[in-house]
């Protein structure tokens, strides 16, 4: 196993822990008395510290350790949770995030200067106020001197100040720190395997603080025939020694107790923990934290056992296309079996159907990821921006489990950020202004995702001042985008949509947090490049809703096949409420529109042959049954009149390409089992 495997694992898990820290701190700020949230924050910091230390990123580990000490004092109620302290911890998280990203870019963690932040955190931990700590940090107080090395350390083995602090805490908790010197037989051919086995044994006995050489060097056999491990444990030294000696090709073990005040004395040895073979959790300094550290280590083992693989998105596209062809041919074979009544073929196809269904399910799931991967970054952004704007804002997130294609997920982050920043800045009013309007002082901003048929809809909502259509008209005329006559003729809904024109802005001046309209052309172009659509609905003093509709670029879905004259169409099954037969007498006219009544509900109908301009065939008589497919988009329903219902079938969605991409009411096409092409209806366009 190579170091870069662990590097990817370290980066991925570090980002997960940093995101969890952000989420936890936001929850703690809302409920400072919630001890369970504080414990979860502490566990994330503790695990991140251990991973960083094991990978040799000392500066990251030291900052996390200082932050962990502060969190521990909050847990023990030696300090009271305050917004000022949470701000400082947020700064620590931001610095850690920057350091992790530097590491991921192949740069040094030392590029981030955290000396002032460390002094501030340590000063707060000593009981100073945040203001005093900030003044002391900005005054450039000297950093704490590095503790002296423990007397009698093995040659070439040194402990940094973080290691020293961990050892002191471990000793105060009744654990014993040791150096374990391991000699591997000269005849051993797989030194890395033996070192891995040693680490596993030590892992069962205690917690490893560090290894010399580092874990990655042990894995790549970049050492002679001996290595050293520093660990803390509650086991006796004899047990540690016996455990290591029991491994074959281990020629010698020496266990020495570490004493930070006197020369170390030899003793039977204690135990080690975290795996050197992977970035594991660092030592648990207190009994309260030990269980969580062990849990982190077991989780890490599971992660190593099921390693993730990074695959180029083009390969997934090719795989999806191949699975699509497989499904198409499977349907063709089913038709052949039914036509020629080939029993053996039909039985074989039943088994093939199960396999292809499982295969296509797996392939689609590989590409689909929850929108929470994008949504999770916004609570922190909203919190910081609200403080900057002196506004009280509550962010509500719904539907974060809604899944989208990976390629779309990677692209929608920036458009959503633009929309949220505009809602916060020029949508939601200041608390005093809201109060004067009779609104709650706290503004509500929503981020909502849901499926609508074969589309995913993401909405950014706010209960702010809304968008003034007259202001938009005047600004458009002022910028020469439209004439005054054109502006006056525009309905309010269309006037508001002018904000999506390139270069349009209602802001009086350019700021970091731009006015509503700034960047909206960027939002529209990005969404349209993904084959989607963005629209806005607004009411003065009630708020605005920005609605992004994104199509499924390529998927295999269940659909109802219908016929209009000689043409075949597919309606996604997820959009269908029911199918019914009616007679011409069941159709009524309300305000010059045809409707039907189903269970007391009035549902408008649309005749598909008229909407799609399908050439007429035989004329139907009044006695003929009329087939209606009732579909829905959100709360709206409509009945689609068709000539015949063919049945339910699995179909592969194919995009129409750039030439036909502007066609309304068609979301794509599919190839049927007999080789014919059927168009897939865009139900939302019909509704």
XYZ file of C-alpha atoms in Angstrom:
687
model
C 0.000 0.000 0.000
C 1.332 3.431 -0.930
C 1.389 6.709 0.951
C -0.829 8.509 -1.556
C -3.618 6.076 -0.678
C -3.447 7.286 2.903
C -3.127 10.875 1.737
C -6.458 10.674 -0.115
C -8.026 9.029 2.922
C -6.547 11.684 5.223
C -7.816 14.549 3.062
C -11.310 13.084 2.620
C -11.761 12.295 6.300
C -10.251 15.598 7.418
C -12.758 17.482 5.265
C -15.581 15.402 6.720
C -14.474 16.169 10.277
C -14.077 19.882 9.496
C -17.587 19.961 8.022
C -18.874 18.194 11.140
C -17.069 20.773 13.294
C -18.749 23.588 11.364
C -22.181 21.966 11.707
C -21.646 21.210 15.390
C -20.533 24.758 16.218
C -23.607 26.164 14.463
C -25.823 23.855 16.550
C -23.938 24.778 19.731
C -24.400 28.477 19.000
C -28.165 27.918 18.787
C -28.241 25.807 21.976
C -25.173 26.456 24.209
C -26.504 24.058 26.866
C -26.517 21.010 24.592
C -23.710 18.889 26.016
C -24.162 16.113 23.431
C -23.298 18.549 20.613
C -20.249 19.755 22.552
C -19.098 16.163 23.047
C -19.502 15.477 19.325
C -17.443 18.579 18.479
C -14.739 17.411 20.897
C -14.666 13.933 19.341
C -14.255 15.365 15.839
C -11.395 17.601 16.991
C -9.788 14.692 18.849
C -9.914 12.411 15.801
C -8.628 15.140 13.485
C -5.701 15.739 15.839
C -4.797 12.064 15.832
C -4.984 11.756 12.056
C -2.792 14.830 11.559
C -0.212 13.665 14.083
C -0.024 10.180 12.592
C 0.504 11.607 9.106
C 3.264 13.876 10.433
C 1.421 17.212 10.089
C 2.586 18.626 13.393
C 1.299 22.181 13.020
C -2.212 20.992 12.188
C -2.126 18.595 15.139
C -0.875 21.302 17.524
C -3.594 23.805 16.598
C -6.242 21.080 16.895
C -4.807 20.102 20.284
C -5.061 23.674 21.579
C -8.624 23.900 20.277
C -9.394 20.540 21.901
C -8.156 21.827 25.284
C -10.515 24.793 25.024
C -13.407 22.515 24.060
C -12.620 20.243 27.013
C -12.885 23.189 29.399
C -16.277 24.011 27.884
C -17.342 20.389 28.345
C -16.312 20.463 32.016
C -18.091 23.823 32.425
C -14.844 25.462 33.503
C -15.691 28.019 30.806
C -19.130 29.144 29.642
C -20.066 28.852 25.974
C -20.346 32.300 24.405
C -20.659 33.626 20.873
C -17.202 35.215 21.241
C -15.576 31.875 22.101
C -17.457 30.161 19.263
C -16.127 32.850 16.888
C -12.567 32.008 17.997
C -13.158 28.267 17.481
C -14.615 29.017 14.043
C -11.366 30.853 13.220
C -9.454 27.723 14.279
C -11.630 25.580 11.999
C -11.091 28.004 9.095
C -7.315 27.888 9.612
C -7.377 24.094 9.815
C -9.405 23.965 6.612
C -6.864 26.189 4.877
C -3.998 24.013 6.116
C -5.698 20.819 4.929
C -6.334 22.343 1.498
C -2.683 23.430 1.298
C -1.655 19.860 2.078
C -4.055 18.598 -0.592
C -2.494 21.001 -3.133
C 0.983 19.707 -2.349
C 1.925 22.832 -0.392
C 3.159 23.203 3.173
C 0.822 23.553 6.153
C 3.266 26.192 7.444
C 1.959 28.690 4.873
C -0.871 29.438 7.304
C 0.252 31.628 10.228
C -1.697 30.576 13.327
C 0.649 31.921 16.011
C -1.714 34.730 17.073
C -4.665 32.340 17.031
C -2.810 29.814 19.207
C -1.910 32.523 21.720
C -5.540 33.663 21.806
C -6.881 30.137 22.349
C -4.364 29.421 25.112
C -5.075 32.764 26.812
C -8.824 32.046 26.826
C -8.119 28.598 28.273
C -6.215 30.316 31.117
C -9.295 32.322 32.024
C -8.690 35.559 30.142
C -11.578 37.210 28.336
C -11.760 36.971 24.556
C -11.018 40.706 24.350
C -7.919 40.389 26.572
C -6.767 37.307 24.682
C -7.180 39.127 21.379
C -5.169 42.101 22.607
C -2.424 39.823 23.880
C -2.286 37.909 20.594
C -2.160 41.054 18.474
C 0.559 42.403 20.760
C 2.803 39.605 19.639
C 3.338 37.877 22.961
C 6.124 35.308 22.702
C 5.082 31.766 21.999
C 5.384 29.241 24.770
C 8.769 27.632 24.965
C 9.009 24.099 23.685
C 9.193 21.613 26.577
C 12.532 19.970 27.148
C 12.958 16.462 25.850
C 12.479 13.685 28.357
C 15.672 12.460 29.929
C 17.119 9.197 28.692
C 15.180 9.106 25.412
C 16.426 6.572 22.841
C 18.871 8.127 20.389
C 17.148 9.933 17.511
C 13.773 9.852 19.272
C 12.323 13.256 20.134
C 8.945 14.434 21.328
C 7.438 17.759 20.286
C 5.374 19.926 22.618
C 2.098 18.303 21.487
C 3.491 14.848 22.298
C 4.649 16.101 25.701
C 1.215 17.522 26.525
C -0.497 14.283 25.510
C 1.897 12.262 27.688
C 1.289 14.549 30.676
C -2.462 14.243 30.263
C -2.186 10.479 29.908
C -0.135 10.212 33.106
C -2.655 12.349 34.983
C -5.341 9.887 33.861
C -3.479 6.900 35.264
C -1.970 5.735 31.964
C 1.749 5.057 31.489
C 3.794 6.338 28.516
C 6.443 4.024 27.007
C 8.967 3.792 24.226
C 8.812 0.424 22.505
C 11.934 -0.422 20.494
C 11.307 -3.263 18.026
C 14.024 -5.267 16.228
C 13.088 -7.235 13.099
C 15.168 -10.263 12.091
C 17.780 -9.617 9.385
C 16.344 -12.507 7.363
C 12.866 -10.931 7.205
C 11.778 -10.260 3.599
C 8.578 -8.317 4.347
C 9.522 -5.718 6.934
C 6.439 -3.566 6.241
C 4.141 -6.532 6.915
C 5.883 -7.229 10.251
C 5.698 -3.563 11.282
C 1.999 -3.559 10.412
C 1.436 -6.655 12.597
C 3.316 -5.002 15.463
C 1.144 -1.917 15.196
C -2.012 -4.029 15.208
C -0.897 -5.745 18.420
C -0.048 -2.427 20.055
C -3.334 -1.033 18.804
C -5.209 -3.555 20.933
C -3.302 -2.524 24.056
C -3.343 1.271 24.068
C -2.844 4.417 22.013
C 0.119 5.148 19.748
C 1.342 8.748 19.927
C 3.950 8.504 17.198
C 6.296 6.140 15.448
C 9.887 6.693 14.341
C 10.162 6.531 11.384
C 6.623 7.760 10.500
C 3.894 5.350 9.449
C 4.287 5.981 5.722
C 8.002 5.135 5.875
C 7.218 1.894 7.677
C 4.688 0.991 4.987
C 7.211 1.622 2.209
C 10.006 -0.201 4.101
C 12.053 2.984 4.328
C 13.796 1.811 7.516
C 16.499 -0.641 8.527
C 15.563 -3.532 10.781
C 14.296 -1.592 13.789
C 11.791 1.112 14.641
C 10.440 2.863 17.748
C 6.928 3.538 18.919
C 5.744 5.948 21.612
C 2.512 4.839 23.262
C 0.344 5.228 26.342
C -1.485 2.344 27.974
C -2.929 0.912 31.152
C -1.428 -2.521 30.456
C 1.823 -3.681 32.050
C 5.027 -3.698 30.066
C 5.356 -7.498 30.160
C 2.050 -7.855 28.355
C 3.192 -5.467 25.622
C 6.540 -7.213 25.273
C 4.951 -10.669 25.106
C 2.439 -9.497 22.507
C 5.134 -8.127 20.187
C 7.594 -11.008 20.695
C 4.862 -13.489 19.737
C 4.979 -12.129 16.169
C 7.273 -14.196 13.954
C 10.560 -12.692 12.719
C 10.677 -10.207 15.631
C 14.162 -10.645 17.079
C 13.921 -8.261 20.033
C 11.706 -5.867 21.973
C 12.720 -3.274 24.555
C 10.048 -1.430 26.548
C 11.079 1.728 28.441
C 8.864 3.930 30.584
C 9.029 7.612 29.689
C 9.592 10.011 32.569
C 9.447 13.696 31.705
C 11.201 14.682 34.932
C 13.743 11.922 35.513
C 15.752 9.564 33.372
C 13.439 6.831 32.079
C 13.591 3.484 33.774
C 13.238 0.155 32.078
C 10.052 -1.649 32.867
C 7.749 -4.251 31.493
C 5.907 -2.305 28.791
C 2.423 -0.856 28.340
C 0.347 -0.727 25.243
C 0.013 1.035 21.962
C -2.892 1.997 19.890
C -3.660 3.715 16.728
C -2.562 1.967 13.615
C 0.571 3.127 12.009
C -0.643 1.486 8.867
C -3.337 4.111 8.402
C -4.073 7.615 9.670
C -5.737 6.610 12.926
C -7.065 8.491 15.903
C -4.416 9.807 18.292
C -4.065 8.892 21.954
C -6.939 9.303 24.311
C -5.580 11.386 27.136
C -8.583 11.028 29.422
C -10.765 8.033 30.264
C -13.814 9.958 29.028
C -12.281 10.308 25.596
C -10.819 6.830 25.351
C -14.007 5.107 24.214
C -14.477 7.571 21.388
C -10.841 7.170 20.347
C -11.250 3.409 20.179
C -14.444 3.842 18.177
C -12.576 6.093 15.778
C -9.926 3.427 15.358
C -12.479 0.712 14.626
C -14.173 2.994 12.117
C -10.821 3.536 10.476
C -10.278 -0.209 10.157
C -13.606 -0.518 8.409
C -12.649 2.317 6.096
C -9.354 0.676 5.187
C -11.114 -2.613 4.539
C -13.511 -1.013 2.068
C -11.311 1.417 0.207
C -12.981 3.867 -2.123
C -11.857 4.204 -5.718
C -11.763 7.459 -7.688
C -13.127 6.951 -11.184
C -13.083 9.407 -14.070
C -16.620 10.650 -14.754
C -16.222 9.828 -18.478
C -15.786 6.161 -17.583
C -19.035 6.290 -15.639
C -20.731 7.896 -18.660
C -19.482 5.049 -20.859
C -20.614 2.460 -18.320
C -24.050 4.049 -18.126
C -24.367 4.022 -21.924
C -23.421 0.342 -22.043
C -25.972 -0.524 -19.369
C -28.539 1.448 -21.359
C -27.800 -0.615 -24.469
C -28.091 -3.770 -22.382
C -31.550 -2.739 -21.155
C -32.675 -1.882 -24.691
C -31.578 -5.271 -26.010
C -33.129 -7.060 -23.038
C -36.517 -5.493 -23.910
C -36.006 -6.520 -27.557
C -35.321 -10.119 -26.526
C -38.448 -10.113 -24.362
C -40.499 -9.057 -27.379
C -38.941 -11.814 -29.499
C -39.699 -14.389 -26.777
C -43.323 -13.291 -26.521
C -43.803 -13.124 -30.326
C -42.383 -16.584 -31.000
C -43.481 -18.114 -27.676
C -39.996 -19.383 -26.863
C -40.391 -20.745 -23.329
C -36.687 -21.405 -22.737
C -35.770 -17.901 -23.879
C -38.446 -16.398 -21.624
C -37.137 -18.300 -18.569
C -33.578 -17.201 -19.274
C -34.693 -13.611 -19.712
C -36.356 -13.632 -16.292
C -32.949 -14.279 -14.723
C -31.313 -11.751 -17.041
C -33.932 -9.210 -16.024
C -32.978 -9.551 -12.352
C -29.285 -9.165 -13.137
C -29.711 -6.143 -15.414
C -32.040 -4.475 -12.898
C -29.444 -4.852 -10.138
C -26.667 -3.726 -12.458
C -28.431 -0.581 -13.622
C -29.392 0.236 -10.026
C -25.767 0.049 -8.928
C -24.487 2.072 -11.895
C -27.023 4.844 -11.309
C -26.275 4.951 -7.595
C -22.570 5.304 -8.342
C -23.284 8.505 -10.255
C -25.937 9.899 -7.939
C -24.983 11.784 -4.773
C -27.199 13.675 -2.289
C -27.412 17.460 -2.630
C -26.391 17.635 1.039
C -22.805 17.614 -0.250
C -23.504 21.115 -1.582
C -26.077 22.261 0.978
C -23.807 21.541 3.964
C -21.455 24.389 3.107
C -24.159 27.065 3.316
C -25.240 27.205 7.023
C -21.812 28.531 7.985
C -21.826 31.015 5.093
C -25.295 32.273 6.074
C -24.244 32.602 9.716
C -21.134 34.649 8.899
C -22.886 36.836 6.330
C -25.819 37.520 8.669
C -23.386 38.757 11.337
C -21.600 40.907 8.773
C -24.913 42.471 7.681
C -26.235 42.785 11.273
C -29.298 40.737 10.392
C -31.088 37.922 12.198
C -31.584 35.105 9.704
C -32.742 31.526 10.121
C -31.750 29.113 7.339
C -34.046 26.134 6.756
C -32.856 23.212 4.632
C -35.255 20.612 3.220
C -34.754 17.627 0.954
C -30.995 17.348 1.423
C -31.274 13.598 0.705
C -32.488 14.347 -2.834
C -29.953 12.864 -5.225
C -28.448 14.437 -8.318
C -25.940 13.367 -10.933
C -22.371 13.881 -9.738
C -21.519 16.211 -12.627
C -24.450 18.464 -11.720
C -23.573 18.478 -8.006
C -20.094 19.772 -8.827
C -21.520 22.714 -10.784
C -24.503 24.019 -8.792
C -22.563 25.264 -5.748
C -21.704 28.695 -7.189
C -25.204 29.489 -8.542
C -26.761 28.584 -5.191
C -24.201 30.734 -3.358
C -25.092 33.727 -5.606
C -28.811 33.262 -4.906
C -28.354 32.895 -1.154
C -26.065 35.910 -0.872
C -28.568 38.041 -2.774
C -31.461 36.838 -0.608
C -29.514 37.670 2.550
C -28.235 41.028 1.350
C -31.124 42.641 -0.511
C -33.969 40.218 0.087
C -34.248 39.976 3.876
C -34.654 43.365 5.564
C -32.853 44.608 8.677
C -34.577 43.579 11.932
C -35.852 47.117 12.680
C -37.300 47.438 9.191
C -38.977 44.021 9.488
C -40.450 44.982 12.855
C -41.836 48.216 11.382
C -43.583 46.103 8.702
C -45.094 43.840 11.349
C -42.788 40.931 10.532
C -40.715 38.863 12.985
C -37.241 40.362 13.492
C -35.688 37.103 12.329
C -35.798 36.590 8.565
C -36.444 33.169 7.065
C -34.345 31.844 4.185
C -35.029 28.396 2.748
C -33.002 25.972 0.656
C -35.295 23.244 -0.655
C -34.689 20.301 -2.996
C -37.208 17.802 -4.317
C -37.943 15.516 -7.244
C -40.573 16.548 -9.753
C -41.000 13.719 -12.224
C -37.758 13.305 -14.109
C -36.424 16.633 -12.823
C -34.876 17.825 -9.605
C -36.071 21.218 -8.385
C -33.986 23.351 -6.022
C -35.555 26.476 -4.533
C -34.020 29.396 -2.657
C -36.747 31.226 -0.748
C -36.878 34.254 1.522
C -39.592 36.192 3.350
C -37.970 39.531 2.606
C -38.988 42.666 0.766
C -39.480 41.017 -2.630
C -38.389 42.448 -5.966
C -39.947 45.716 -7.108
C -41.006 45.264 -10.759
C -41.149 49.028 -11.377
C -37.581 49.433 -10.151
C -36.482 46.661 -12.506
C -38.276 48.305 -15.449
C -36.703 51.695 -14.745
C -33.224 50.240 -14.373
C -33.587 48.264 -17.631
C -34.645 51.416 -19.480
C -31.824 53.400 -17.865
C -29.290 50.828 -19.061
C -30.750 50.869 -22.569
C -31.795 47.212 -22.466
C -35.393 47.927 -23.468
C -37.426 50.988 -24.462
C -39.854 52.750 -22.137
C -42.827 51.508 -24.176
C -41.571 47.923 -23.973
C -41.018 48.297 -20.249
C -44.504 49.643 -19.617
C -46.032 46.795 -21.659
C -44.223 44.094 -19.662
C -46.286 42.242 -17.026
C -44.718 42.325 -13.561
C -43.658 38.647 -13.724
C -41.780 39.194 -16.995
C -40.271 42.476 -15.769
C -38.784 40.743 -12.737
C -37.133 38.164 -15.021
C -35.046 40.977 -16.555
C -32.646 40.513 -13.621
C -31.270 37.478 -15.474
C -30.051 39.601 -18.402
C -26.236 39.948 -18.700
C -24.924 43.063 -16.977
C -28.197 43.888 -15.246
C -27.930 45.149 -11.664
C -30.111 47.159 -9.313
C -27.245 47.769 -6.896
C -26.269 51.388 -6.375
C -22.672 50.399 -5.734
C -20.564 47.299 -6.107
C -19.783 45.516 -2.839
C -18.523 42.098 -1.786
C -22.113 41.199 -1.008
C -23.791 42.249 -4.228
C -27.322 43.548 -4.661
C -30.166 41.429 -5.973
C -29.568 40.988 -9.693
C -25.783 41.087 -9.562
C -24.499 37.768 -10.838
C -27.955 36.576 -11.873
C -26.827 36.269 -15.503
C -24.028 34.013 -14.250
C -26.578 31.920 -12.395
C -28.785 31.577 -15.473
C -25.945 30.712 -17.867
C -24.548 28.094 -15.490
C -27.931 26.441 -14.924
C -28.743 26.467 -18.655
C -25.349 24.923 -19.440
C -26.489 22.001 -17.279
C -29.666 21.723 -19.353
C -31.735 23.310 -16.604
C -33.902 26.378 -16.146
C -34.109 29.102 -13.478
C -37.116 31.297 -12.739
C -38.250 33.686 -10.021
C -41.553 34.448 -8.303
C -41.858 37.430 -5.985
C -44.367 39.459 -3.982
C -43.632 42.844 -2.468
C -43.000 42.556 1.303
C -43.734 38.812 1.201
C -40.503 37.534 -0.308
C -39.097 35.754 -3.349
C -38.666 32.210 -4.609
C -35.876 31.347 -7.033
C -36.622 27.991 -8.645
C -33.950 25.965 -10.391
C -35.126 22.963 -12.419
C -32.463 20.462 -13.388
C -33.126 17.478 -15.665
C -31.740 14.008 -15.110
C -29.063 13.973 -17.796
C -29.060 10.218 -18.274
C -30.958 7.617 -16.319
C -32.991 4.453 -16.594
C -36.542 4.941 -15.345
C -39.966 3.321 -15.373
C -42.357 4.986 -17.806
C -45.842 4.593 -19.216
C -45.859 4.223 -23.000
C -48.806 5.913 -24.717
C -49.835 6.264 -28.325
C -51.091 9.321 -30.195
C -52.145 8.337 -33.730
C -49.126 6.340 -34.977
C -46.584 8.006 -32.658
C -45.314 6.585 -29.375
C -44.543 8.734 -26.292
C -43.226 7.929 -22.819
C -44.491 9.559 -19.607
C -42.248 9.085 -16.511
C -44.086 6.909 -14.013
C -43.073 9.168 -11.118
C -45.239 11.954 -12.543
C -48.365 9.825 -13.033
C -51.227 9.839 -10.514
C -53.629 7.542 -12.349
C -54.958 6.455 -15.728
C -58.676 6.528 -16.430
C -61.181 5.948 -19.228
C -63.795 8.616 -19.833
C -66.459 9.352 -22.434
C -66.888 12.635 -24.303
C -69.820 13.449 -21.989
C -67.439 13.508 -19.008
C -65.587 16.506 -20.433
C -66.922 19.867 -19.265
C -65.954 23.403 -20.218
C -64.967 25.991 -17.607
C -63.808 29.432 -18.781
C -63.279 28.064 -22.299
C -61.034 25.280 -20.981
C -61.802 21.570 -20.982
C -61.896 19.921 -17.565
C -62.939 16.642 -15.975
C -64.080 15.941 -12.428
C -62.365 13.127 -10.518
C -63.515 12.414 -6.958
C -64.821 15.945 -6.635
C -61.622 17.540 -7.899
C -61.693 19.652 -11.081
C -58.736 18.732 -13.318
C -57.971 20.554 -16.584
C -57.185 18.329 -19.568
C -54.960 18.807 -22.587
C -55.150 16.852 -25.819
C -51.669 15.606 -26.650
C -52.322 15.449 -30.400
C -53.152 19.175 -30.422
C -50.269 20.246 -28.197
C -47.713 18.308 -30.262
C -49.435 18.964 -33.618
C -49.651 15.262 -34.415
C -51.248 14.694 -37.878
C -54.797 13.420 -37.557
C -55.661 9.840 -38.436
C -59.089 8.309 -38.118
C -61.657 10.486 -36.444
C -62.960 9.193 -33.125
C -66.708 8.811 -32.603
C -68.633 10.115 -29.638
C -69.050 6.570 -28.333
C -65.296 5.913 -28.192
C -63.645 5.673 -24.794
C -61.090 8.390 -24.171
C -57.869 7.480 -22.369
C -56.608 10.067 -19.874
C -53.316 9.974 -17.979
C -53.529 12.190 -14.860
C -50.108 13.657 -14.029
C -48.875 16.066 -11.386
C -46.106 18.603 -10.846
C -45.991 19.670 -7.228
C -49.594 20.384 -6.220
C -50.806 20.966 -9.788
C -52.546 18.214 -11.755
C -53.559 17.879 -15.377
C -55.124 15.142 -17.510
C -53.340 14.217 -20.744
C -55.685 12.808 -23.414
C -54.057 10.053 -25.519
C -55.318 7.551 -28.088
C -54.087 4.390 -26.398
C -52.199 3.082 -23.367
C -49.425 0.620 -24.291
C -48.127 -0.243 -20.835
C -45.320 0.232 -18.354
C -41.705 -0.297 -19.454
C -38.151 0.461 -18.428
C -36.642 3.113 -20.662
C -33.234 4.678 -21.062
C -33.331 8.486 -21.188
C -31.229 9.923 -23.987
C -30.663 13.655 -24.319
C -31.882 15.311 -27.510
C -28.588 17.099 -28.172
C -27.948 20.784 -28.846
C -29.952 20.906 -32.082
C -33.230 19.911 -30.400
C -32.464 21.146 -26.885
C -34.876 24.107 -27.172
C -37.967 21.975 -27.768
C -40.573 22.448 -25.081
C -42.606 19.558 -23.684
C -39.918 17.002 -24.651
C -37.417 15.986 -21.969
C -35.513 13.495 -24.100
C -35.972 10.342 -26.113
C -35.632 6.598 -25.678
C -35.022 3.633 -27.963
C -37.674 0.941 -27.624
C -37.087 -2.774 -27.860
C -38.234 -2.918 -31.473
C -35.744 -0.202 -32.449
C -38.272 2.624 -32.709
C -37.633 5.955 -31.014
C -40.164 7.319 -28.512
C -40.090 10.888 -27.208
C -40.215 11.426 -23.437
C -42.723 14.073 -22.351
C -41.707 16.908 -20.045
C -44.745 16.866 -17.784
C -43.883 20.160 -16.079
C -44.057 21.974 -19.434
C -47.567 20.610 -20.032
C -48.770 21.638 -16.574
